[in-house]
C-alpha cells in the first residue's frame, strides 16, 4: 500500500471524507479481535483505540461485568479496560474470555451474569457494542459491507458448525450490521499476502490463533485485471495457542495445587478427580470454576486429602480469581520461550508462590503431540489439494503462535527457510477481510452455510 493510499483511508477515519464504499473486516479471535477498513482505491488501515497514550490494534477478546449494589445496574467493559476493571475489583466483577471457544458448543446454552442469563450471541453482541463505543466515529456505518472471518474448523471436541454460524448471525445482526459476509480466516490471510505477489503462486497459509489452527492452499494468478483466485483446500483443528498454555499449566502449575494427589474415602485412597484441573487449565472454562458447587466439592476433598495444603491453595486461587494472573504469567513465559532457551515462571498470591525454571525443551516435550497433530493437518491440506509439498511456491504464517519455534520448525523442515515468511502476524486477517470486501464478486470468497 502506498503512503498516499494510507493517507486517504486515514482521512476516512478522521471524518474528513464520507465512509461511502468503505468496507469493514472483523477478525474476531479467541484471544484478540482486530478490525480493519478498506476503501475503493485499495487503501486499507487497521482501526486502533488509544489507552494511556498507546494505540492498540489487537483488542483483547474479553468482557468484564460488574453491578451497582444500590441500583442493580449492570455495566460491562471490554479489552484492556475489562482487564483493568477485573484487576481492581476481582471479587466484585465477572470476567468472560476465550468465549469464542463456545461458539460451536451444543452443551453451552448460557451463563448467568449478575441476574441475567447470557447466551453466546448475547456475549458477542455485548462485546461488539463495547468495542464500537471505544472506536467511536472510526467505525463505518452499520449499513456498509462487513466481512467477518471464521475458522475452518471451530474449536471444541464436537463442534457444531451450523450452530456456530447461527450464533454469529444473530449477534452481528443484532448489533446492526446488514450487509454481512463470512470468509475463512486463512483465505483472508492469503489474500493479504497475495497483494505483494508479482508472479503466479500456489500459497500455503497457516493461521495460528488462540483456539484453532487453520490451513488453506490457494492458487493465485497475476493478470492484467489483477489477482485471480482458486481455493484448493482448507483444513483446521482445535489446537492452538490456548492449548499450549494448557500444557504449561497442566505440567508446571496444577501438580502444585493437588493434581496427582489422593484423598481418603471409606477406607480407600482415591486420586483427586482430574476434571477440576482440566477446567482450571483452560481459559474458556476457568470462569466456571468459581461456583458454589465446585468450591463445596473441593472443600470436602481437601478435608479428606492425604496432602490437604495443595488443595487449600487451589481453592484459594479459585475463590479469589487468581487464575487469570496465573494465565498472564504463563502467557508471558510462552512468549519468552520463543526467544530464550530457559525462562522463569513466577507467580505469587497470598502464601502460595511458584518460582521455577522452564526450558524450551520442557515446553516442546509438553506440546509434542499437539505439534504432531498440527503437522498432520498441514499434510492433509496438501493432500486434499492434490499436491505434493514440492508444488507449494510460498508459505505464509500468521497469528501469534506462529512465533513458537516448534511450529516454525514444522514448516522449515518441509520447505526451504526462504519460502517461509510472515508479516503483520496480528493484522493480516482483518486487513485481508476488509480488502476482500471491495471485490464486486464477493460471493467467490464468501463461505456458504
Coordinates of C-alpha atoms in Angstrom, one line a residue:
X1 CA 0.0 0.0 0.0
X2 CA 1.3 3.5 -0.9
X3 CA 1.7 6.2 1.7
X4 CA -0.8 8.2 -0.3
X5 CA -3.3 5.3 -0.1
X6 CA -2.8 5.0 3.6
X7 CA -3.4 8.8 4.0
X8 CA -6.6 8.6 2.0
X9 CA -8.1 5.9 4.2
X10 CA -6.9 7.7 7.3
X11 CA -8.9 10.7 6.0
X12 CA -12.0 8.5 6.2
X13 CA -11.1 7.6 9.8
X14 CA -10.7 11.2 10.7
X15 CA -14.1 12.1 9.3
X16 CA -12.6 14.3 6.5
X17 CA -14.5 12.4 3.8
X18 CA -17.5 10.1 3.9
X19 CA -17.4 6.4 4.5
X20 CA -19.0 5.7 1.1
X21 CA -17.7 2.5 -0.3
X22 CA -15.6 1.7 2.8
X23 CA -15.7 -2.0 3.8
X24 CA -15.0 -3.3 7.3
X25 CA -13.1 -6.5 8.1
X26 CA -13.5 -8.2 11.5
X27 CA -11.1 -10.8 12.7
X28 CA -13.0 -12.0 15.9
X29 CA -10.4 -14.1 17.6
X30 CA -10.3 -16.3 20.7
X31 CA -7.6 -14.1 22.2
X32 CA -7.7 -10.8 20.3
X33 CA -10.0 -9.1 17.9
X34 CA -8.8 -6.9 15.1
X35 CA -10.8 -4.6 12.8
X36 CA -9.7 -3.1 9.6
X37 CA -11.2 -0.9 6.9
X38 CA -10.5 -0.7 3.1
X39 CA -11.5 2.0 0.6
X40 CA -12.5 1.7 -3.1
X41 CA -9.0 2.9 -4.0
X42 CA -7.4 -0.2 -2.4
X43 CA -6.1 1.5 0.6
X44 CA -6.5 -0.2 4.0
X45 CA -5.9 0.6 7.6
X46 CA -6.3 -1.2 10.9
X47 CA -8.5 0.5 13.4
X48 CA -6.9 1.3 16.7
X49 CA -8.1 2.5 20.2
X50 CA -5.9 4.6 22.4
X51 CA -5.2 3.7 26.0
X52 CA -2.7 5.6 28.2
X53 CA -1.3 7.2 25.1
X54 CA -0.7 3.9 23.3
X55 CA -2.5 2.9 20.1
X56 CA -3.9 -0.7 20.4
X57 CA -4.9 -2.7 17.3
X58 CA -5.1 -6.2 18.9
X59 CA -8.2 -5.7 21.1
X60 CA -8.4 -8.4 23.8
X61 CA -11.5 -10.6 23.3
X62 CA -12.6 -10.3 26.9
X63 CA -15.6 -8.9 28.8
X64 CA -15.8 -7.8 32.4
X65 CA -19.2 -7.2 34.1
X66 CA -20.0 -5.5 37.4
X67 CA -23.2 -4.4 39.1
X68 CA -24.0 -1.3 41.1
X69 CA -25.1 -2.5 44.6
X70 CA -27.6 0.3 45.1
X71 CA -29.3 0.5 41.7
X72 CA -28.6 -3.1 40.4
X73 CA -27.5 -1.6 37.1
X74 CA -25.2 -4.0 35.2
X75 CA -22.1 -2.5 33.4
X76 CA -19.6 -4.1 31.2
X77 CA -16.2 -3.2 29.6
X78 CA -14.1 -5.0 27.1
X79 CA -10.4 -5.3 26.0
X80 CA -7.7 -3.8 28.2
X81 CA -10.3 -1.8 30.2
X82 CA -12.0 -5.1 31.1
X83 CA -8.7 -6.4 32.5
X84 CA -8.3 -3.2 34.5
X85 CA -11.7 -3.5 36.0
X86 CA -11.1 -7.1 36.9
X87 CA -7.7 -6.4 38.5
X88 CA -9.1 -3.5 40.5
X89 CA -12.1 -5.5 41.9
X90 CA -11.7 -9.2 41.2
X91 CA -14.4 -10.2 43.8
X92 CA -17.0 -7.7 42.5
X93 CA -16.7 -8.5 38.8
X94 CA -17.4 -11.3 36.4
X95 CA -14.8 -11.9 33.7
X96 CA -15.5 -13.7 30.4
X97 CA -12.7 -14.6 28.0
X98 CA -11.9 -17.0 25.2
X99 CA -15.7 -17.1 24.8
X100 CA -15.3 -17.7 21.0
X101 CA -14.4 -21.3 22.1
X102 CA -18.1 -21.8 23.0
X103 CA -19.5 -20.7 19.6
X104 CA -19.9 -24.3 18.3
X105 CA -20.6 -26.0 21.6
X106 CA -24.1 -27.5 21.9
X107 CA -23.5 -28.0 25.6
X108 CA -23.1 -24.3 26.2
X109 CA -26.5 -22.7 26.3
X110 CA -26.0 -19.6 28.5
X111 CA -24.2 -18.4 31.6
X112 CA -25.5 -16.2 34.5
X113 CA -24.1 -12.7 34.9
X114 CA -25.5 -10.7 37.8
X115 CA -29.1 -11.9 37.4
X116 CA -29.2 -12.2 33.6
X117 CA -28.5 -15.3 31.6
X118 CA -26.3 -14.5 28.6
X119 CA -26.3 -16.8 25.5
X120 CA -23.3 -16.9 23.3
X121 CA -24.9 -14.4 20.9
X122 CA -25.6 -12.0 23.8
X123 CA -22.0 -12.1 24.9
X124 CA -20.7 -11.5 21.4
X125 CA -23.2 -8.6 20.8
X126 CA -22.2 -7.0 24.1
X127 CA -18.6 -7.3 23.2
X128 CA -19.2 -5.7 19.8
X129 CA -21.1 -2.8 21.3
X130 CA -18.3 -2.2 23.8
X131 CA -15.6 -2.2 21.0
X132 CA -17.8 0.1 18.9
X133 CA -18.1 2.5 21.8
X134 CA -14.3 2.7 22.1
X135 CA -13.8 3.1 18.4
X136 CA -16.4 5.9 18.1
X137 CA -16.6 7.6 14.7
X138 CA -13.7 5.5 13.3
X139 CA -16.2 2.7 12.7
X140 CA -18.1 2.8 9.3
X141 CA -21.9 3.0 9.3
X142 CA -23.5 -0.3 10.1
X143 CA -25.1 -0.5 6.6
X144 CA -21.7 -0.7 5.0
X145 CA -20.4 -4.1 3.8
X146 CA -18.8 -6.1 6.6
X147 CA -16.6 -9.2 6.1
X148 CA -16.2 -11.4 9.1
X149 CA -13.6 -14.1 9.5
X150 CA -14.4 -17.6 10.6
X151 CA -12.2 -20.6 11.4
X152 CA -12.1 -23.6 9.0
X153 CA -12.8 -25.8 12.0
X154 CA -14.4 -24.4 15.1
X155 CA -12.9 -25.2 18.5
X156 CA -14.2 -27.9 20.7
X157 CA -14.3 -31.7 20.8
X158 CA -17.5 -32.0 18.6
X159 CA -18.0 -28.5 17.1
X160 CA -21.4 -27.8 15.5
X161 CA -20.6 -25.5 12.6
X162 CA -24.2 -24.7 11.8
X163 CA -24.9 -23.7 15.4
X164 CA -21.8 -21.5 15.5
X165 CA -22.8 -19.7 12.3
X166 CA -26.4 -19.2 13.5
X167 CA -25.0 -17.6 16.7
X168 CA -22.6 -15.4 14.7
X169 CA -25.5 -14.3 12.5
X170 CA -27.8 -13.4 15.5
X171 CA -25.0 -11.5 17.2
X172 CA -23.8 -9.4 14.2
X173 CA -27.3 -8.7 13.0
X174 CA -28.5 -7.7 16.5
X175 CA -25.5 -5.3 16.6
X176 CA -26.9 -3.7 13.5
X177 CA -24.9 -5.0 10.5
X178 CA -27.0 -5.7 7.4
X179 CA -24.6 -6.5 4.6
X180 CA -22.7 -9.4 6.2
X181 CA -20.3 -11.9 4.5
X182 CA -18.1 -14.7 6.0
X183 CA -14.7 -15.7 4.8
X184 CA -12.3 -18.4 6.1
X185 CA -9.6 -16.7 8.2
X186 CA -6.7 -18.3 6.4
X187 CA -8.2 -17.3 3.0
X188 CA -8.2 -13.7 4.2
X189 CA -4.6 -14.0 5.3
X190 CA -3.7 -15.4 1.9
X191 CA -5.4 -12.5 0.2
X192 CA -3.5 -10.1 2.3
X193 CA -0.2 -11.8 1.5
X194 CA -1.1 -12.0 -2.2
X195 CA -1.1 -8.2 -2.6
X196 CA 2.7 -8.5 -2.7
X197 CA 2.9 -11.2 -5.3
X198 CA 4.5 -10.4 -8.7
X199 CA 4.0 -13.8 -10.3
X200 CA 1.6 -16.8 -10.2
X201 CA 2.0 -18.7 -7.0
X202 CA 0.5 -21.6 -5.0
X203 CA 0.4 -20.4 -1.4
X204 CA 0.0 -22.4 1.8
X205 CA -1.3 -20.1 4.5
X206 CA -1.2 -21.2 8.2
X207 CA -3.2 -19.2 10.6
X208 CA -2.4 -19.9 14.3
X209 CA -5.0 -18.3 16.6
X210 CA -5.8 -18.8 20.3
X211 CA -8.4 -21.6 19.8
X212 CA -7.8 -23.0 16.3
X213 CA -5.1 -23.6 13.8
X214 CA -6.3 -23.3 10.2
X215 CA -4.6 -24.1 6.9
X216 CA -5.5 -23.0 3.4
X217 CA -3.9 -23.6 0.0
X218 CA -4.7 -21.0 -2.6
X219 CA -3.6 -20.6 -6.2
X220 CA -3.1 -17.0 -7.2
X221 CA -2.6 -15.9 -10.8
X222 CA -1.5 -12.4 -11.6
X223 CA -3.1 -10.9 -14.7
X224 CA -3.9 -7.5 -16.3
X225 CA -7.1 -7.3 -14.3
X226 CA -5.5 -8.1 -11.0
X227 CA -5.5 -11.3 -9.0
X228 CA -7.5 -14.4 -9.8
X229 CA -8.0 -16.8 -7.0
X230 CA -8.6 -20.6 -6.9
X231 CA -9.1 -22.1 -3.5
X232 CA -7.6 -25.6 -3.4
X233 CA -8.2 -26.9 0.1
X234 CA -8.9 -25.8 3.7
X235 CA -8.2 -27.8 6.9
X236 CA -8.0 -27.0 10.5
X237 CA -8.1 -28.3 14.1
X238 CA -8.9 -27.0 17.6
X239 CA -5.3 -26.9 18.7
X240 CA -3.6 -23.6 19.0
X241 CA -2.1 -21.0 21.5
X242 CA -4.6 -21.7 24.3
X243 CA -3.7 -25.4 24.1
X244 CA -0.1 -24.6 24.6
X245 CA -1.0 -22.5 27.7
X246 CA -3.0 -25.5 28.9
X247 CA 0.1 -27.8 28.7
X248 CA 2.2 -25.4 30.7
X249 CA -0.4 -25.1 33.5
X250 CA -1.2 -28.8 33.5
X251 CA 2.5 -29.7 33.8
X252 CA 4.0 -26.9 35.8
X253 CA 1.2 -25.4 37.9
X254 CA -1.5 -28.0 38.6
X255 CA 0.8 -30.5 40.3
X256 CA 1.5 -27.8 42.9
X257 CA -2.3 -27.5 43.5
X258 CA -3.1 -31.1 44.2
X259 CA -3.2 -32.8 40.8
X260 CA -2.0 -36.4 41.1
X261 CA -2.6 -36.4 44.9
X262 CA -5.1 -38.6 46.8
X263 CA -7.9 -38.4 49.3
X264 CA -9.4 -40.9 51.7
X265 CA -12.9 -42.3 51.1
X266 CA -14.4 -45.2 53.0
X267 CA -11.0 -46.5 53.9
X268 CA -9.7 -46.3 50.3
X269 CA -7.2 -43.9 48.8
X270 CA -8.5 -42.4 45.6
X271 CA -7.0 -39.9 43.2
X272 CA -8.3 -36.3 43.3
X273 CA -10.5 -36.1 40.2
X274 CA -8.6 -34.6 37.2
X275 CA -11.5 -32.7 35.7
X276 CA -11.0 -29.9 38.2
X277 CA -7.5 -29.3 36.8
X278 CA -8.6 -29.7 33.2
X279 CA -11.2 -26.9 33.7
X280 CA -8.7 -24.8 35.6
X281 CA -6.1 -25.1 32.8
X282 CA -8.5 -23.8 30.1
X283 CA -9.2 -20.1 29.5
X284 CA -12.8 -20.8 28.4
X285 CA -13.8 -22.9 31.4
X286 CA -11.8 -21.1 34.1
X287 CA -14.6 -18.7 34.9
X288 CA -16.9 -21.7 35.5
X289 CA -14.7 -22.9 38.4
X290 CA -15.7 -20.2 40.9
X291 CA -19.2 -21.6 41.6
X292 CA -20.7 -22.6 45.0
X293 CA -21.0 -26.3 43.9
X294 CA -17.3 -26.6 42.7
X295 CA -16.0 -24.8 45.8
X296 CA -18.1 -27.1 48.1
X297 CA -16.8 -30.2 46.3
X298 CA -13.2 -29.1 46.5
X299 CA -13.6 -28.2 50.2
X300 CA -14.8 -31.7 51.0
X301 CA -11.9 -33.2 49.1
X302 CA -9.4 -31.0 51.0
X303 CA -10.8 -32.3 54.3
X304 CA -10.2 -35.9 53.2
X305 CA -6.9 -35.2 51.3
X306 CA -3.7 -37.1 52.2
X307 CA -2.0 -33.8 51.4
X308 CA -4.6 -31.0 52.1
X309 CA -2.3 -27.9 51.7
X310 CA -2.1 -28.0 47.8
X311 CA -5.9 -28.3 47.6
X312 CA -6.3 -25.5 50.0
X313 CA -4.1 -23.3 47.8
X314 CA -6.2 -24.4 44.8
X315 CA -9.4 -23.4 46.5
X316 CA -8.0 -20.0 47.5
X317 CA -6.8 -19.3 43.9
X318 CA -10.2 -20.1 42.5
X319 CA -12.2 -18.2 45.1
X320 CA -10.0 -15.1 44.8
X321 CA -9.9 -15.3 41.0
X322 CA -6.1 -15.5 40.9
X323 CA -6.4 -17.9 37.9
X324 CA -6.2 -15.0 35.4
X325 CA -3.0 -13.8 36.9
X326 CA -1.5 -17.3 36.6
X327 CA -2.6 -17.3 32.9
X328 CA -0.9 -14.0 32.4
X329 CA 2.4 -15.3 33.9
X330 CA 2.1 -18.5 31.7
X331 CA 1.4 -16.5 28.5
X332 CA 4.4 -14.2 29.2
X333 CA 6.5 -17.3 29.8
X334 CA 5.4 -18.8 26.5
X335 CA 6.4 -15.6 24.6
X336 CA 9.8 -15.5 26.3
X337 CA 10.5 -19.2 25.4
X338 CA 10.2 -18.2 21.7
X339 CA 13.5 -16.4 22.0
X340 CA 15.1 -17.8 25.2
X341 CA 16.2 -21.4 25.9
X342 CA 15.0 -21.1 29.5
X343 CA 12.8 -18.7 31.5
X344 CA 11.4 -18.5 35.0
X345 CA 7.7 -19.0 35.7
X346 CA 7.0 -16.8 38.7
X347 CA 3.6 -16.2 40.4
X348 CA 2.8 -15.2 43.9
X349 CA -0.6 -14.9 45.6
X350 CA -1.0 -14.7 49.4
X351 CA 1.1 -17.6 50.9
X352 CA 1.3 -19.5 47.6
X353 CA 4.2 -19.0 45.3
X354 CA 5.5 -20.6 42.1
X355 CA 9.1 -19.9 41.1
X356 CA 10.5 -22.5 38.7
X357 CA 12.7 -22.5 35.6
X358 CA 11.1 -23.9 32.5
X359 CA 13.2 -24.8 29.5
X360 CA 12.2 -24.6 25.9
X361 CA 12.9 -28.3 25.8
X362 CA 10.3 -28.9 28.6
X363 CA 7.8 -26.9 26.7
X364 CA 8.4 -28.6 23.4
X365 CA 8.0 -32.0 25.1
X366 CA 4.7 -31.0 26.6
X367 CA 3.3 -29.8 23.3
X368 CA 4.9 -32.5 21.1
X369 CA 1.6 -34.4 20.5
X370 CA -0.2 -31.2 19.6
X371 CA 2.6 -30.2 17.2
X372 CA 2.3 -33.6 15.6
X373 CA -1.4 -33.2 15.0
X374 CA -0.8 -29.7 13.5
X375 CA 1.7 -31.2 11.1
X376 CA -0.8 -33.9 10.1
X377 CA -3.4 -31.2 9.4
X378 CA -0.9 -29.4 7.1
X379 CA -0.2 -32.7 5.3
X380 CA -4.0 -33.2 4.9
X381 CA -4.3 -29.7 3.4
X382 CA -1.6 -30.5 0.8
X383 CA -3.1 -33.9 0.1
X384 CA -6.6 -32.7 -0.3
X385 CA -5.4 -30.1 -2.8
X386 CA -4.0 -33.0 -4.8
X387 CA -0.5 -31.6 -4.4
X388 CA 2.9 -32.6 -3.2
X389 CA 4.9 -30.3 -0.9
X390 CA 7.2 -29.5 -3.8
X391 CA 4.2 -27.9 -5.6
X392 CA 3.9 -25.2 -3.0
X393 CA 5.6 -21.9 -4.0
X394 CA 5.2 -19.9 -0.8
X395 CA 4.3 -20.4 2.8
X396 CA 2.8 -17.6 4.8
X397 CA 2.4 -17.9 8.6
X398 CA 0.2 -15.6 10.6
X399 CA -1.0 -15.4 14.2
X400 CA 0.9 -15.1 17.5
X401 CA 1.5 -18.8 17.9
X402 CA 3.5 -18.8 14.6
X403 CA 6.4 -17.4 16.7
X404 CA 6.7 -20.6 18.6
X405 CA 10.0 -22.3 17.3
X406 CA 8.5 -25.8 17.3
X407 CA 5.7 -24.5 15.0
X408 CA 8.2 -22.8 12.6
X409 CA 10.3 -26.0 12.5
X410 CA 7.3 -27.9 11.1
X411 CA 7.4 -25.7 8.0
X412 CA 11.1 -25.2 7.8
X413 CA 11.6 -29.0 7.8
X414 CA 9.3 -29.3 4.8
X415 CA 10.2 -26.1 2.9
X416 CA 13.3 -24.0 2.4
X417 CA 13.6 -21.3 5.0
X418 CA 13.4 -18.7 2.3
X419 CA 10.0 -19.9 1.3
X420 CA 8.5 -19.5 4.8
X421 CA 7.5 -15.9 5.6
X422 CA 5.4 -14.0 8.0
X423 CA 4.4 -10.4 8.5
X424 CA 1.7 -8.5 10.3
X425 CA 1.0 -11.6 12.3
X426 CA -1.8 -10.0 14.1
X427 CA -3.3 -7.7 11.4
X428 CA -3.2 -9.7 8.2
X429 CA -6.6 -11.5 8.5
X430 CA -8.6 -8.3 9.4
X431 CA -6.9 -6.4 6.6
X432 CA -7.4 -9.2 4.1
X433 CA -11.1 -9.4 5.1
X434 CA -11.6 -5.6 4.5
X435 CA -9.8 -5.8 1.1
X436 CA -11.9 -8.8 0.0
X437 CA -15.0 -6.7 0.8
X438 CA -14.0 -4.4 -2.0
X439 CA -14.4 -7.2 -4.6
X440 CA -17.6 -6.8 -6.6
X441 CA -17.8 -10.6 -6.8
X442 CA -17.8 -11.1 -3.0
X443 CA -19.6 -14.5 -3.4
X444 CA -16.4 -16.2 -4.8
X445 CA -14.7 -15.6 -1.4
X446 CA -17.6 -16.0 0.9
X447 CA -18.5 -19.2 2.8
X448 CA -21.9 -20.6 2.3
X449 CA -23.6 -22.3 5.2

